CSV table of C-alpha atoms in Angstrom, one decimal:
chain,number,residue,atom,x,y,z
A,1,MET,CA,0.4,1.1,31.1
A,2,GLU,CA,1.4,-2.4,32.7
A,3,ALA,CA,4.5,-3.8,31.4
A,4,SER,CA,2.2,-5.9,28.9
A,5,THR,CA,0.4,-3.0,27.3
A,6,ARG,CA,3.9,-0.7,27.1
A,7,ALA,CA,5.8,-3.8,24.8
A,8,VAL,CA,2.7,-4.5,22.7
A,9,LEU,CA,2.3,-0.8,21.3
A,10,THR,CA,5.9,-1.1,21.5
A,11,ALA,CA,5.5,-3.9,19.4
A,12,ALA,CA,3.1,-2.0,17.6
A,13,LEU,CA,5.5,0.9,17.2
A,14,ALA,CA,7.8,-1.2,15.3
A,15,ALA,CA,5.3,-2.9,13.0
A,16,LEU,CA,4.3,0.4,11.9
A,17,MET,CA,7.5,1.2,11.3
A,18,GLY,CA,8.2,-1.5,8.7
A,19,VAL,CA,4.8,-1.2,6.6
A,20,ALA,CA,6.2,2.1,6.4
A,21,SER,CA,9.1,1.6,4.1
A,22,PHE,CA,7.7,-1.1,2.6
A,23,VAL,CA,5.0,1.0,0.8
A,24,VAL,CA,7.9,3.5,-0.3
A,25,GLY,CA,8.3,-0.3,-3.0
A,26,PHE,CA,4.8,0.5,-3.4
A,27,ASP,CA,3.4,2.1,-7.6
A,28,ALA,CA,0.5,4.1,-6.5
A,29,LEU,CA,2.4,5.0,-3.9
A,30,GLU,CA,5.8,6.4,-5.2
A,31,HIS,CA,5.4,10.3,-5.2
A,32,LEU,CA,4.7,9.3,-1.9
A,33,GLY,CA,8.4,9.1,-2.1
A,34,GLU,CA,10.0,9.0,1.3
A,35,LEU,CA,7.5,11.2,3.0
A,36,PRO,CA,6.2,7.9,5.4
A,37,VAL,CA,8.8,6.7,6.5
A,38,VAL,CA,10.2,10.7,6.9
A,39,ALA,CA,6.3,11.2,9.5
A,40,GLY,CA,7.3,8.3,10.9
A,41,ALA,CA,10.9,9.9,12.3
A,42,ILE,CA,9.1,12.4,13.7
A,43,LEU,CA,6.1,11.2,14.9
A,44,LEU,CA,8.8,9.4,16.6
A,45,ALA,CA,11.5,11.9,18.5
A,46,LEU,CA,7.5,14.1,19.0
A,47,ALA,CA,6.8,11.7,21.8
A,48,VAL,CA,10.6,11.2,23.1
A,49,ALA,CA,9.8,14.6,23.3
A,50,ALA,CA,7.0,14.8,25.2
A,51,GLY,CA,7.6,12.8,28.0
A,52,TRP,CA,11.2,12.3,29.0
A,53,PRO,CA,11.3,15.2,31.4
A,54,LEU,CA,8.8,13.3,32.9
A,55,LEU,CA,10.4,9.9,32.9
A,56,LEU,CA,13.6,11.8,34.6
A,57,GLY,CA,12.0,14.3,36.5
A,58,LEU,CA,13.5,17.4,34.9
A,59,PRO,CA,12.9,19.9,37.0
A,60,ASN,CA,12.1,22.6,34.3
A,61,VAL,CA,8.9,20.4,32.1
A,62,LEU,CA,8.5,22.1,29.5
A,63,GLY,CA,11.2,24.0,28.3
A,64,SER,CA,13.0,21.1,28.3
A,65,ALA,CA,10.8,19.0,26.1
A,66,VAL,CA,10.2,22.0,23.7
A,67,VAL,CA,14.7,22.3,23.7
A,68,ILE,CA,13.7,18.1,23.0
A,69,ALA,CA,11.2,18.3,20.1
A,70,LEU,CA,13.2,20.5,18.0
A,71,GLY,CA,16.6,18.9,18.6
A,72,GLY,CA,15.0,15.2,17.0
A,73,ALA,CA,12.4,17.1,14.7
A,74,GLY,CA,15.8,19.1,13.4
A,75,ALA,CA,17.0,16.2,13.6
A,76,VAL,CA,14.5,14.4,11.2
A,77,VAL,CA,15.3,17.8,8.5
A,78,ALA,CA,18.2,17.7,9.0
A,79,VAL,CA,19.0,14.2,7.2
A,80,THR,CA,15.8,14.2,4.8
A,81,ALA,CA,17.5,17.5,3.7
A,82,THR,CA,21.4,15.7,2.7
A,83,ARG,CA,21.7,14.3,-0.2
A,84,GLY,CA,24.7,11.7,-0.7
A,85,GLN,CA,26.4,9.9,1.7
A,86,PRO,CA,27.0,9.6,4.7
A,87,PHE,CA,23.2,11.1,5.2
A,88,LEU,CA,24.4,11.8,8.7
A,89,ARG,CA,26.3,14.3,7.9
A,90,GLU,CA,24.4,16.9,9.3
A,91,LEU,CA,23.6,15.8,12.5
A,92,PRO,CA,25.8,17.1,14.9
A,93,ILE,CA,25.4,21.1,14.5
A,94,VAL,CA,21.8,20.0,14.8
A,95,ILE,CA,22.7,18.3,18.0
A,96,ALA,CA,25.7,21.6,18.9
A,97,LEU,CA,22.9,23.7,18.2
A,98,ALA,CA,20.0,21.8,20.2
A,99,ILE,CA,22.6,21.3,23.3
A,100,LEU,CA,23.3,26.1,22.9
A,101,LEU,CA,19.5,25.4,22.5
A,102,ALA,CA,19.3,23.9,26.4
A,103,PHE,CA,21.2,26.4,27.5
A,104,VAL,CA,19.3,29.2,26.8
A,105,ASN,CA,16.6,27.5,28.1
A,106,GLU,CA,18.8,27.1,31.9
A,107,LEU,CA,18.9,30.7,31.3
A,108,ALA,CA,15.0,31.6,31.3
A,109,ARG,CA,14.5,30.0,33.9
A,110,GLN,CA,12.8,31.8,37.0
A,111,ASP,CA,12.4,29.7,39.5
A,112,GLY,CA,16.2,29.6,40.6
A,113,ARG,CA,17.4,27.7,38.5
A,114,ALA,CA,17.4,24.0,41.0
A,115,ARG,CA,19.2,21.4,39.5
A,116,LEU,CA,21.1,22.9,37.2
A,117,VAL,CA,22.8,19.9,36.3
A,118,ASP,CA,20.7,17.8,36.1
A,119,SER,CA,18.4,19.7,33.7
A,120,VAL,CA,21.0,20.3,30.8
A,121,SER,CA,22.2,16.9,31.4
A,122,GLY,CA,18.3,14.9,31.2
A,123,THR,CA,18.0,17.5,28.6
A,124,VAL,CA,20.5,16.9,26.2
A,125,ALA,CA,20.1,13.1,26.8
A,126,GLY,CA,16.4,13.8,25.7
A,127,VAL,CA,18.1,15.9,22.0
A,128,LEU,CA,20.5,12.8,21.4
A,129,VAL,CA,17.3,10.5,21.9
A,130,ALA,CA,15.4,11.9,19.7
A,131,ALA,CA,17.4,12.6,17.3
A,132,ALA,CA,18.5,8.8,16.7
A,133,SER,CA,14.7,8.0,15.5
A,134,ALA,CA,16.4,10.1,11.7
A,135,GLY,CA,18.3,6.8,11.6
A,136,TRP,CA,15.7,5.3,10.1
A,137,VAL,CA,15.6,7.6,7.8
A,138,ALA,CA,19.0,7.7,7.0
A,139,ALA,CA,18.6,3.5,6.9
A,140,GLU,CA,16.1,4.0,4.4
A,141,ARG,CA,18.2,5.2,1.7
A,142,SER,CA,20.9,3.0,2.2
A,143,PRO,CA,22.3,0.2,-0.2
A,144,SER,CA,19.1,-2.0,-0.4
A,145,GLY,CA,17.0,0.5,2.4
A,146,THR,CA,13.6,-1.2,2.3
A,147,ALA,CA,14.8,-5.2,4.0
A,148,LEU,CA,16.6,-3.2,5.6
A,149,VAL,CA,14.2,-1.6,8.2
A,150,VAL,CA,11.8,-4.0,8.0
A,151,SER,CA,14.3,-6.6,9.1
A,152,GLY,CA,15.1,-3.9,11.9
A,153,ALA,CA,11.0,-4.1,12.2
A,154,VAL,CA,10.8,-7.0,13.0
A,155,ALA,CA,13.8,-7.8,15.0
A,156,LEU,CA,12.8,-5.0,17.4
A,157,ALA,CA,9.1,-6.2,17.3
A,158,PHE,CA,9.2,-9.7,18.0
A,159,ALA,CA,11.7,-8.2,20.5
A,160,SER,CA,9.3,-6.4,22.5
A,161,ALA,CA,6.4,-8.4,22.8
A,162,VAL,CA,9.2,-11.5,23.7
A,163,SER,CA,10.8,-9.1,26.6
A,164,VAL,CA,7.3,-9.4,29.0
A,165,VAL,CA,7.8,-13.1,29.2
A,166,PRO,CA,7.8,-14.3,32.6
A,167,LEU,CA,11.6,-15.3,33.2
A,168,HIS,CA,14.1,-16.0,35.8
A,169,SER,CA,17.5,-14.0,36.1
A,170,TRP,CA,19.6,-14.1,32.8
A,171,HIS,CA,16.4,-16.4,31.4
A,172,ALA,CA,14.6,-12.7,29.5
A,173,PRO,CA,17.4,-11.4,28.6
A,174,ALA,CA,18.5,-14.0,26.5
A,175,VAL,CA,15.5,-15.5,25.9
A,176,THR,CA,14.6,-12.0,24.4
A,177,ILE,CA,17.5,-11.7,22.1
A,178,GLY,CA,17.4,-15.0,20.6
A,179,ALA,CA,13.9,-14.1,19.3
A,180,ALA,CA,15.0,-11.0,18.3
A,181,VAL,CA,18.5,-12.8,16.6
A,182,LEU,CA,16.0,-15.5,14.4
A,183,ALA,CA,12.9,-12.8,13.7
A,184,GLY,CA,15.8,-10.4,12.5
A,185,GLY,CA,18.0,-13.2,10.3
A,186,GLY,CA,14.6,-14.4,9.6
A,187,ALA,CA,13.4,-10.8,7.9
A,188,GLY,CA,16.6,-10.5,5.5
A,189,ALA,CA,16.7,-13.8,4.2
A,190,ALA,CA,12.1,-13.6,3.0
A,191,MET,CA,13.8,-9.7,2.1
A,192,GLN,CA,16.6,-11.7,-0.8
A,193,GLU,CA,18.7,-8.8,-0.6
A,194,PHE,CA,20.8,-10.1,2.6
A,195,GLY,CA,21.6,-12.9,4.4
A,196,LEU,CA,21.4,-14.1,7.5
A,197,VAL,CA,24.2,-12.4,8.8
A,198,VAL,CA,23.8,-9.3,8.2
A,199,GLY,CA,19.3,-10.5,9.6
A,200,GLY,CA,21.0,-12.4,13.0
A,201,THR,CA,22.6,-8.9,13.8
A,202,LEU,CA,20.2,-6.3,13.4
A,203,GLY,CA,18.0,-8.6,15.1
A,204,LEU,CA,21.1,-9.3,17.8
A,205,ALA,CA,21.1,-5.0,18.3
A,206,MET,CA,17.6,-4.7,18.2
A,207,GLY,CA,17.4,-7.6,21.3
A,208,VAL,CA,20.4,-6.4,23.3
A,209,LEU,CA,18.1,-2.9,23.0
A,210,VAL,CA,14.4,-4.1,23.8
A,211,ALA,CA,16.3,-5.8,27.2
A,212,ALA,CA,18.5,-3.1,28.3
A,213,LEU,CA,15.5,-0.6,28.3
A,214,HIS,CA,13.4,-3.6,29.5
A,215,ALA,CA,15.5,-3.2,32.8
A,216,LEU,CA,16.6,0.6,33.0
A,217,PHE,CA,13.3,2.0,32.9
A,218,ASP,CA,10.7,-1.2,34.1
A,219,ARG,CA,10.3,0.2,37.0
A,220,LEU,CA,10.7,3.6,37.1
A,221,PRO,CA,8.1,5.7,40.1
A,222,ALA,CA,7.8,7.8,36.6
A,223,LEU,CA,5.7,5.4,34.9
A,224,ARG,CA,3.0,5.8,36.7
A,225,ARG,CA,1.8,8.7,34.5
A,226,ARG,CA,0.9,8.8,30.8
A,227,ALA,CA,3.1,10.5,29.3
A,228,ALA,CA,6.0,8.8,30.5
A,229,ALA,CA,5.4,5.3,29.9
A,230,LEU,CA,4.6,7.4,26.5
A,231,THR,CA,8.9,7.8,26.2
A,232,VAL,CA,9.7,4.6,27.1
A,233,VAL,CA,7.0,2.8,24.8
A,234,VAL,CA,8.7,4.8,21.5
A,235,LEU,CA,12.8,5.2,22.9
A,236,PRO,CA,13.5,1.4,21.9
A,237,VAL,CA,11.7,2.7,18.7
A,238,ALA,CA,13.9,5.6,18.4
A,239,LEU,CA,16.7,4.3,19.6
A,240,SER,CA,16.7,1.4,16.5
A,241,GLY,CA,16.0,3.9,13.7
A,242,LEU,CA,20.2,4.3,14.3
A,243,LEU,CA,21.2,1.5,15.1
A,244,VAL,CA,19.7,-0.4,11.5
A,245,TYR,CA,21.8,2.9,10.2
A,246,VAL,CA,24.8,1.9,11.6
A,247,VAL,CA,24.4,-2.4,10.9
A,248,GLY,CA,23.3,-1.3,6.8
A,249,ARG,CA,26.5,1.0,6.5
A,250,VAL,CA,28.8,-1.6,8.0
A,251,LEU,CA,27.4,-5.1,6.3
A,252,VAL,CA,25.6,-4.1,3.7
A,253,ARG,CA,26.5,-3.3,0.5
């Protein structure tokens, strides 16, 4: 999968998360509540789980994928079931249980447990990435939740789309971050629930994230495999959930 294709798909996924949040406010869909955002977050976690072991070349692909899927989906369910701030207070428990499950997964291996440290650390890292998608649900419940999620999603979509523009050296990340700041600030102002500062800060976070992930993963040989490429597509969207929530928690009252 080409870098441009991955960037477009990431932008599309970010836009879908924004749409999922936006439709929550429609009277005709009021009975669904936050279900569209919850469903989107669970799908993000499962998509991360599907390709993360292949992306990192972990020795026990199936076992690691199951642990990551359970940890990520469990995190979303835990945040959804939590009432009252802070919405992420049950998240450490879920992650701790997933880490224990990662060790159980290693004990169940019948292949001599080669590369044990790589397998455990890679699986735990995947759990953390997948669990970050629960941040979208927490952000949706925050004050000005829809505006927060939509602004973050717009900034992420623009950053992803711009990240593959062929520029030299440091110009590429600078343009990516700049586009995200402008998009986030514009979306925040358009939503009329917070000013340019919050939207711009969201954009800055999204831009830095996309630029960093682009530099880290864009040239990995594992991207020739479809599942690994899918995980790289989903990765910025999953991680952004936690960033959006943190920015909203700090700056939006």
